[in-house]
Amino acid sequence: ILAAGVSQAVQGFTALPAVEGELSEVAAFGAKAVLLDSAFSAQAFEKNLRETPVSVVHVASHARFSADSRQSFLLTYDGRLSIDRLEQQLRTTRLRDDPIELLFLSACESAAGDERAALGLAGVAVKAGARSAVATLWQVSDAATRVLVGEFYRQLAQPGVSKAEALRRAQQLLLSDLRYRHPGLWSPFMVIGNWL
């Protein structure tokens, strides 16, 4: 797993205080690299993606998708990773012995798309070579996302549990918690591409 995220307020975007805990939970499942806050630069992310053999990439940050590719990005600590650059970086991993099996975009509206790219940043990632992506259709709660992410990876680690089933079980966990029962908190997440 390559895990990256921004928890601090940077570049006019609000802080995401649960990101640090989210990445800690993800790291417990075998992260080869964790890039948090200042360590999550566009350059460091691209270098790790290029040089570290991982099958899962997890990004917890802000994101924006627009019909204008210059306005579409994942927020890094020091800048913005454009949709075109993300696509280019993911495309280079397709030729590996173990390509990217899962890209988890723990960011707002990462599955919202338009006529240019159906399913937004996640759709671009799958098109570029990631076998599947977990992404969101609208803005998400930082605290609820941390709970969902931890449960998703716990379930995915179980023998015979598919990505779709792991996500369903994580969503059910949120549904059973009065704090996170509202559909706006658990339902924006979706699996794109290979759901097995």
XYZ file of N, CA and C in Angstrom, residues 70-196:
381
model
N -7.445 21.461 -16.570
C -6.530 22.297 -15.787
C -7.097 22.629 -14.411
N -8.399 22.426 -14.244
C -9.063 22.710 -12.974
C -9.323 21.437 -12.160
N -8.913 20.285 -12.655
C -9.138 19.000 -11.989
C -7.848 18.543 -11.317
N -7.937 18.173 -10.034
C -6.712 17.835 -9.319
C -6.984 17.087 -8.027
N -5.930 16.465 -7.516
C -5.846 15.977 -6.145
C -4.909 16.941 -5.421
N -5.302 17.390 -4.258
C -4.491 18.334 -3.498
C -3.343 17.604 -2.809
N -2.132 18.078 -3.044
C -0.971 17.613 -2.288
C -0.591 18.746 -1.338
N 0.322 18.484 -0.439
C 0.696 19.502 0.543
C 1.271 20.738 -0.129
N 2.057 20.527 -1.173
C 2.779 21.630 -1.807
C 2.168 22.094 -3.128
N 1.089 21.494 -3.542
C 0.518 21.871 -4.832
C -0.695 21.032 -5.186
N -0.861 20.857 -6.465
C -2.010 20.113 -6.962
C -1.546 19.138 -8.026
N -1.918 17.881 -7.852
C -1.589 16.857 -8.825
C -2.713 16.854 -9.849
N -2.420 17.321 -11.053
C -3.466 17.462 -12.076
C -3.983 16.102 -12.507
N -5.184 16.096 -13.040
C -5.790 14.863 -13.524
C -4.953 14.261 -14.648
N -4.390 15.112 -15.505
C -3.549 14.613 -16.596
C -2.278 13.970 -16.047
N -1.680 14.577 -15.029
C -0.459 14.031 -14.429
C -0.752 12.727 -13.696
N -1.885 12.687 -12.984
C -2.280 11.457 -12.289
C -2.467 10.328 -13.301
N -3.150 10.624 -14.387
C -3.368 9.617 -15.426
C -2.034 9.129 -15.994
N -1.123 10.049 -16.254
C 0.191 9.695 -16.796
C 0.961 8.807 -15.824
N 0.951 9.153 -14.539
C 1.670 8.371 -13.533
C 1.077 6.970 -13.379
N -0.239 6.874 -13.372
C -0.879 5.562 -13.244
C -0.648 4.702 -14.476
N -0.599 5.334 -15.627
C -0.375 4.591 -16.870
C 0.975 3.866 -16.839
N 1.977 4.461 -16.206
C 3.301 3.826 -16.155
C 3.292 2.562 -15.302
N 2.327 2.411 -14.406
C 2.279 1.231 -13.537
C 1.631 0.031 -14.227
N 1.002 0.230 -15.364
C 0.316 -0.880 -16.051
C 1.265 -1.973 -16.500
N 2.506 -1.639 -16.762
C 3.460 -2.604 -17.293
C 4.190 -3.397 -16.211
N 3.905 -3.123 -14.955
C 4.536 -3.844 -13.855
C 4.008 -5.280 -13.779
N 4.767 -6.126 -13.084
C 4.286 -7.479 -12.807
C 3.017 -7.419 -11.963
N 2.980 -6.490 -11.012
C 1.804 -6.291 -10.160
C 1.290 -4.872 -10.348
N 0.359 -4.658 -11.281
C -0.166 -3.304 -11.491
C -1.036 -2.857 -10.312
N -1.463 -1.622 -10.347
C -2.315 -1.082 -9.284
C -3.654 -1.813 -9.320
N -3.941 -2.517 -8.256
C -5.188 -3.275 -8.131
C -6.323 -2.367 -7.651
N -5.994 -1.423 -6.759
C -7.012 -0.560 -6.165
C -6.448 0.829 -5.919
N -7.179 1.823 -6.374
C -6.903 3.214 -6.037
C -8.080 3.695 -5.201
N -7.835 4.022 -3.932
C -8.889 4.509 -3.043
C -8.716 6.014 -2.936
N -9.665 6.760 -3.490
C -9.628 8.221 -3.454
C -10.554 8.699 -2.343
N -10.008 8.868 -1.171
C -10.750 9.331 -0.016
C -10.775 10.858 -0.081
N -11.551 11.347 -1.029
C -11.624 12.786 -1.290
C -13.013 13.112 -1.824
N -13.455 14.311 -1.614
C -14.793 14.714 -2.049
C -14.938 14.687 -3.565
N -16.055 14.170 -4.006
C -16.471 14.208 -5.407
C -15.462 13.594 -6.368
N -14.703 12.598 -5.935
C -13.697 11.998 -6.812
C -14.286 11.067 -7.858
N -15.592 10.747 -7.733
C -16.259 9.940 -8.757
C -17.249 10.773 -9.558
N -17.371 12.055 -9.269
C -18.273 12.926 -10.022
C -17.600 13.293 -11.340
N -18.303 13.079 -12.433
C -17.700 13.324 -13.742
C -18.550 14.216 -14.611
N -18.188 14.268 -15.872
C -18.932 15.023 -16.866
C -18.735 14.339 -18.210
N -19.064 15.047 -19.305
C -18.942 14.432 -20.630
C -17.490 14.157 -21.019
N -16.528 14.823 -20.404
C -15.120 14.599 -20.710
C -14.605 13.291 -20.129
N -14.994 13.025 -18.905
C -14.519 11.813 -18.248
C -15.586 11.303 -17.296
N -16.276 10.270 -17.724
C -17.287 9.668 -16.865
C -16.635 9.196 -15.581
N -17.303 9.426 -14.487
C -16.871 9.010 -13.162
C -15.619 9.720 -12.667
N -15.349 10.905 -13.182
C -14.347 11.803 -12.623
C -12.944 11.254 -12.512
N -12.269 11.653 -11.419
C -10.883 11.253 -11.203
C -10.751 9.737 -11.134
N -11.725 9.079 -10.527
C -11.668 7.617 -10.421
C -11.785 6.964 -11.788
N -12.654 7.493 -12.637
C -12.781 6.963 -13.987
C -11.505 7.121 -14.784
N -10.848 8.248 -14.620
C -9.563 8.487 -15.287
C -8.532 7.486 -14.777
N -8.531 7.230 -13.472
C -7.578 6.275 -12.889
C -7.775 4.879 -13.454
N -9.013 4.439 -13.578
C -9.290 3.110 -14.127
C -8.897 3.065 -15.594
N -9.210 4.120 -16.324
C -8.834 4.188 -17.737
C -7.315 4.128 -17.901
N -6.587 4.704 -16.957
C -5.123 4.751 -17.027
C -4.463 3.439 -16.615
N -5.213 2.551 -15.998
C -4.611 1.266 -15.681
C -4.874 0.717 -14.293
N -5.409 1.503 -13.375
C -5.783 0.943 -12.076
C -6.949 -0.011 -12.327
N -6.895 -1.193 -11.766
C -7.951 -2.175 -12.035
C -9.289 -1.758 -11.434
N -9.240 -1.058 -10.317
C -10.471 -0.562 -9.716
C -10.161 0.654 -8.858
N -11.227 1.378 -8.548
C -11.097 2.564 -7.703
C -12.299 2.636 -6.774
N -12.070 3.140 -5.583
C -13.157 3.504 -4.676
C -13.114 5.016 -4.627
N -14.275 5.625 -4.861
C -14.337 7.076 -4.931
C -15.693 7.551 -4.421
N -15.876 8.869 -4.396
C -17.092 9.453 -3.834
C -17.822 10.310 -4.858
N -19.129 10.391 -4.683
C -19.968 11.171 -5.596
C -20.213 12.596 -5.109
N -20.032 12.861 -3.845
C -20.226 14.206 -3.311
C -19.318 14.402 -2.106
N -19.429 15.560 -1.476
C -18.584 15.864 -0.325
C -18.868 14.883 0.806
N -17.812 14.503 1.499
C -17.939 13.496 2.542
C -17.470 14.037 3.884
N -17.946 13.402 4.937
C -17.552 13.749 6.300
C -16.187 13.147 6.598
N -15.300 13.968 7.111
C -13.948 13.520 7.460
C -14.014 12.397 8.498
N -14.809 12.563 9.543
C -14.896 11.569 10.621
C -15.544 10.281 10.136
N -16.637 10.378 9.400
C -17.315 9.175 8.895
C -16.425 8.426 7.904
N -15.684 9.159 7.100
C -14.798 8.521 6.123
C -13.718 7.715 6.824
N -13.182 8.242 7.912
C -12.152 7.489 8.655
C -12.708 6.145 9.122
N -13.912 6.137 9.647
C -14.533 4.898 10.121
C -14.762 3.944 8.950
N -15.301 4.464 7.856
C -15.577 3.634 6.684
C -14.289 3.041 6.121
N -13.255 3.840 6.006
C -11.988 3.373 5.432
C -11.387 2.251 6.274
N -11.342 2.450 7.582
C -10.788 1.411 8.457
C -11.528 0.100 8.310
N -12.852 0.169 8.294
C -13.658 -1.050 8.158
C -13.516 -1.660 6.773
N -13.423 -0.829 5.748
C -13.244 -1.343 4.381
C -11.987 -2.210 4.310
N -10.862 -1.713 4.812
C -9.619 -2.479 4.741
C -9.651 -3.714 5.651
N -10.317 -3.613 6.816
C -10.465 -4.795 7.675
C -11.236 -5.885 6.937
N -12.314 -5.488 6.276
C -13.132 -6.463 5.548
C -12.390 -7.012 4.332
N -11.686 -6.153 3.623
C -10.959 -6.574 2.423
C -9.865 -7.590 2.774
N -9.343 -7.510 3.987
C -8.298 -8.447 4.423
C -8.856 -9.844 4.715
N -10.187 -9.955 4.816
C -10.802 -11.256 5.078
C -10.767 -12.114 3.813
N -10.497 -13.406 3.945
C -10.463 -14.292 2.771
C -11.809 -14.307 2.046
N -11.741 -14.187 0.727
C -12.935 -14.295 -0.107
C -13.845 -13.078 -0.144
N -13.427 -11.974 0.472
C -14.264 -10.768 0.479
C -13.827 -9.865 -0.668
N -14.755 -9.555 -1.569
C -14.470 -8.691 -2.718
C -14.439 -7.232 -2.286
N -13.968 -6.368 -3.165
C -13.961 -4.930 -2.877
C -15.385 -4.415 -2.671
N -16.300 -4.878 -3.524
C -17.694 -4.441 -3.404
C -18.298 -4.891 -2.081
N -18.020 -6.116 -1.683
C -18.543 -6.626 -0.412
C -17.897 -5.908 0.764
N -16.602 -5.632 0.682
C -15.921 -4.899 1.753
C -16.539 -3.511 1.910
N -16.831 -2.858 0.795
C -17.454 -1.539 0.864
C -18.864 -1.635 1.439
N -19.623 -2.624 1.020
C -20.993 -2.807 1.546
C -20.954 -3.001 3.056
N -20.045 -3.828 3.523
C -19.942 -4.080 4.963
C -19.515 -2.823 5.722
N -18.617 -2.055 5.139
C -18.195 -0.804 5.780
C -19.357 0.187 5.834
N -20.140 0.236 4.764
C -21.314 1.112 4.759
C -22.338 0.650 5.793
N -22.499 -0.652 5.942
C -23.422 -1.175 6.956
C -22.974 -0.806 8.364
N -21.659 -0.793 8.588
C -21.150 -0.381 9.893
C -21.563 1.064 10.181
N -21.425 1.942 9.187
C -21.840 3.334 9.387
C -23.338 3.420 9.641
N -24.111 2.633 8.912
C -25.566 2.624 9.112
C -25.960 2.216 10.529
N -25.187 1.350 11.142
C -25.507 0.862 12.482
C -25.097 1.849 13.576
N -24.374 2.899 13.226
C -23.909 3.897 14.183
C -24.785 5.145 14.042
N -25.459 5.528 15.103
C -26.387 6.672 15.044
C -25.712 7.949 14.547
N -24.415 8.103 14.812
C -23.703 9.305 14.372
C -23.572 9.376 12.854
N -23.525 8.210 12.198
C -23.229 8.164 10.767
C -24.343 7.536 9.938
N -25.522 7.412 10.497
C -26.632 6.717 9.845
C -27.179 7.464 8.625
N -27.052 8.776 8.578
C -27.612 9.548 7.463
C -26.992 9.089 6.144
N -27.811 8.875 5.088
C -27.297 8.400 3.801
C -26.219 9.286 3.196
N -26.233 10.571 3.523
C -25.214 11.474 3.001
C -23.814 11.142 3.492
N -23.726 10.361 4.564
C -22.431 10.024 5.145
C -21.869 8.690 4.659
N -22.717 7.738 4.322
C -22.222 6.422 3.917
C -22.430 6.105 2.435
N -23.386 6.758 1.783
C -23.733 6.348 0.412
C -22.929 6.985 -0.723
N -22.106 7.999 -0.523
C -21.386 8.564 -1.672
C -20.253 7.681 -2.193
N -19.868 6.658 -1.448
C -18.749 5.802 -1.847
C -19.191 4.752 -2.854
N -18.354 4.544 -3.866
C -18.667 3.527 -4.866
C -17.394 2.881 -5.397
N -17.537 1.628 -5.865
C -16.422 0.920 -6.485
C -16.587 1.044 -7.987
N -15.504 1.414 -8.663
C -15.498 1.576 -10.117
C -14.485 0.588 -10.691
N -14.838 -0.049 -11.780
C -13.929 -1.009 -12.403
C -14.157 -2.399 -11.864
N -13.094 -3.147 -11.632
C -13.194 -4.517 -11.144
C -13.613 -4.523 -9.680
N -14.841 -4.939 -9.407
C -15.356 -4.916 -8.037
C -14.979 -6.162 -7.242
N -14.324 -7.131 -7.889
C -13.906 -8.340 -7.172
C -12.652 -8.054 -6.420
